[in-house]
XYZ file of C-alpha atoms in Angstrom:
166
model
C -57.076 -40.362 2.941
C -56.899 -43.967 3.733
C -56.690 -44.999 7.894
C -56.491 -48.497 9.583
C -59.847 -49.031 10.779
C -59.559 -52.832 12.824
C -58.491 -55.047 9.856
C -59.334 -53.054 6.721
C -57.976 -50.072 5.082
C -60.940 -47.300 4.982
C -61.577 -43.799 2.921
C -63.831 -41.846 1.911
C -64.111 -40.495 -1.469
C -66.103 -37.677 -2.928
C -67.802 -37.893 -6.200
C -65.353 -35.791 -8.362
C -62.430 -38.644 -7.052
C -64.828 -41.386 -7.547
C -65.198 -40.391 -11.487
C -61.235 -39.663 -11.409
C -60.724 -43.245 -10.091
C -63.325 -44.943 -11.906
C -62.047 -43.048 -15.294
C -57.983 -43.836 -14.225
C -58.787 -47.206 -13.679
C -61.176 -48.165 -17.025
C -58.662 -46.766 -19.014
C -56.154 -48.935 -17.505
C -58.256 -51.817 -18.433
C -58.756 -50.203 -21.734
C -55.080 -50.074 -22.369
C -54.678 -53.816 -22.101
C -57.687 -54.890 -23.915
C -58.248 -53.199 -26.783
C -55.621 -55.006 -29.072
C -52.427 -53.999 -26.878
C -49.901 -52.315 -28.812
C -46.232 -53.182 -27.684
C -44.976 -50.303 -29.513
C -46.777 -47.797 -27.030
C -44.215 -46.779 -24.544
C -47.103 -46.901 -22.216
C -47.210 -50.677 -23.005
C -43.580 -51.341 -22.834
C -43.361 -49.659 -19.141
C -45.825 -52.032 -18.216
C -44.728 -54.850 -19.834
C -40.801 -54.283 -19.929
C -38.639 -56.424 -21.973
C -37.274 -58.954 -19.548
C -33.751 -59.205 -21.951
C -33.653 -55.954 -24.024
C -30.503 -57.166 -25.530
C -31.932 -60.014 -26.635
C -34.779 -59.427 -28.261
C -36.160 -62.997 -29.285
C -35.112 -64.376 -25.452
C -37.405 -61.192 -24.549
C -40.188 -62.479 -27.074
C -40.189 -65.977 -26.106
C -40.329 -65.167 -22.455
C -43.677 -62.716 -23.090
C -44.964 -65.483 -25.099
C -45.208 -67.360 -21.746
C -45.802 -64.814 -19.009
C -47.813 -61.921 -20.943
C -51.207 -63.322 -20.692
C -51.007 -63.881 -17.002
C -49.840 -60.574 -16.260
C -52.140 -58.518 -18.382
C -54.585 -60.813 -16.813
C -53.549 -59.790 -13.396
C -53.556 -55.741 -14.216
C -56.859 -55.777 -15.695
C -58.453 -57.907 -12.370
C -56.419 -55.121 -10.420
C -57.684 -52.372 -12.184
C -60.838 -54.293 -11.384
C -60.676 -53.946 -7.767
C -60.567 -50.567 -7.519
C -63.681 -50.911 -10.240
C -65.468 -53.146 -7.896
C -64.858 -51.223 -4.392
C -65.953 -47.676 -5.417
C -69.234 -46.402 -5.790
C -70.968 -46.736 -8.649
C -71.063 -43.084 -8.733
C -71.433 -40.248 -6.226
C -69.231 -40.136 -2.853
C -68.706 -43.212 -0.614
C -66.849 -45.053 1.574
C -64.322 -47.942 0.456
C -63.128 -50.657 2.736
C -60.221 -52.808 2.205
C -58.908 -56.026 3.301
C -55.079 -56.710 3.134
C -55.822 -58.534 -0.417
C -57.651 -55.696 -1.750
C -55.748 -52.838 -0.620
C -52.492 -55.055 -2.448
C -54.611 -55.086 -5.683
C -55.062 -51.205 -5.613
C -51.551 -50.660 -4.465
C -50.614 -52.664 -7.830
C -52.857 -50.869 -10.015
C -52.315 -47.486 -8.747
C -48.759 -48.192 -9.307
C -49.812 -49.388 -13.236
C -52.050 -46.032 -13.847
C -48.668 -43.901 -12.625
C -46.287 -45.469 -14.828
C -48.827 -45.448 -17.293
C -49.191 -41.226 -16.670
C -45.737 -40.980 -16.225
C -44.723 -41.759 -19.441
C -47.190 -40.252 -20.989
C -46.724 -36.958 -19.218
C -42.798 -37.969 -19.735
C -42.358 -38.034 -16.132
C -38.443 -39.073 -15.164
C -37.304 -40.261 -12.181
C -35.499 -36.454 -11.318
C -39.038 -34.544 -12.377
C -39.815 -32.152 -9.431
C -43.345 -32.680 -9.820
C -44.167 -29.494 -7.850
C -42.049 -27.417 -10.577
C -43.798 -29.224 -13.668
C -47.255 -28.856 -12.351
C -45.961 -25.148 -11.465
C -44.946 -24.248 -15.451
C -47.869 -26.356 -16.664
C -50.155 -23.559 -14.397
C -48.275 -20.510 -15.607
C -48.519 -21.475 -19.635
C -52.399 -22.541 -19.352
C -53.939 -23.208 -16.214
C -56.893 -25.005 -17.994
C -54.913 -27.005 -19.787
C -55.668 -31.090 -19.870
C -51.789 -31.277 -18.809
C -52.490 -29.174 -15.503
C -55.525 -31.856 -14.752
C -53.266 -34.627 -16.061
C -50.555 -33.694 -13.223
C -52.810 -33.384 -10.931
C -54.042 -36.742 -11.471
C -50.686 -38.264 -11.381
C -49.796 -36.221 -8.038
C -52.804 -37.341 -6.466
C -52.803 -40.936 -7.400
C -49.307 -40.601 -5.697
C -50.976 -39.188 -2.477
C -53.153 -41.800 -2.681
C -50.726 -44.429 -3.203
C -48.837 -43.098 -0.081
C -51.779 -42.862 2.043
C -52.523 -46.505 1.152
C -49.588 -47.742 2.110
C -49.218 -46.064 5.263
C -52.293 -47.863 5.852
C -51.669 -51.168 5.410
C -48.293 -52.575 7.400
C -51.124 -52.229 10.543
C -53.402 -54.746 8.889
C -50.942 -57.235 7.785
């Protein structure tokens, strides 16, 4: 997917993983602006309680740092929003800035997925997206996994990418 082309991370996308990204992405940005509710466990993963036993030293310190970091999500979401096609297939080049901001908010839509899919640490994602096939393979879980497995393929490929432009 993504290759070191000089000093920019390159791929092409088709249309079907532009509208996946584009959708992934705005409903990132969704999550965190449409009156953010901290008792989501999608919210909590991405905005963990720094002292979980202590839950006003955990308060106090979100009072301070929240608004930066939901600030920072939603501009990385952002990039990805800004770098793909507004629709249809195309190419997307990134500098070592850019390609950080989508590493970041890749990262945020799979912890987002994950726990909504309830995705632990020991899921063999292989075997889930297996048994999600065999009960309904046109289920929104089967595209769901999908997602989440490619946005980890994705994530990968990314990565790979970028220690050559650094």
């Amino acid at each position: 997917m993504f290759r070191r082309s000089g000093g920019q991370c390159v791929a092409t996308f088709a249309h079907d993983e532009v509208r996946v990204l584009r959708k992934v992405a705005a409903e990132v940005v969704g999550l965190l602006t449409d009156g953010m509710d901290h008792t989501d466990p999608v919210v909590s993963r991405l905005f963990p309680d720094i002292y979980p036993d202590l839950p006003e030293d955990s308060q106090e310190f979100r009072l301070y740092t929240e608004g930066d970091l939901k600030t920072s999500k939603i501009d990385q979401a952002g990039a990805i929003l800004a770098a793909l096609p507004d629709e249809g297939k195309g190419e997307v080049r990134l500098d070592g800035e850019a390609a950080e901001a989508w590493l970041r908010a890749i990262n945020d839509a799979r912890l987002a997925m994950g726990t909504r899919l309830e995705i632990k640490a020991d899921t063999d994602l292989g075997e889930e997206l297996d048994d999600a096939v065999l009960e309904d393979p046109g289920s929104s879980r089967v595209f769901q996994l999908s997602v989440y497995a490619y946005l980890g393929y994705l994530q990968e490929s990314l990565l790979n990418a970028l220690p050559e432009i650094r």
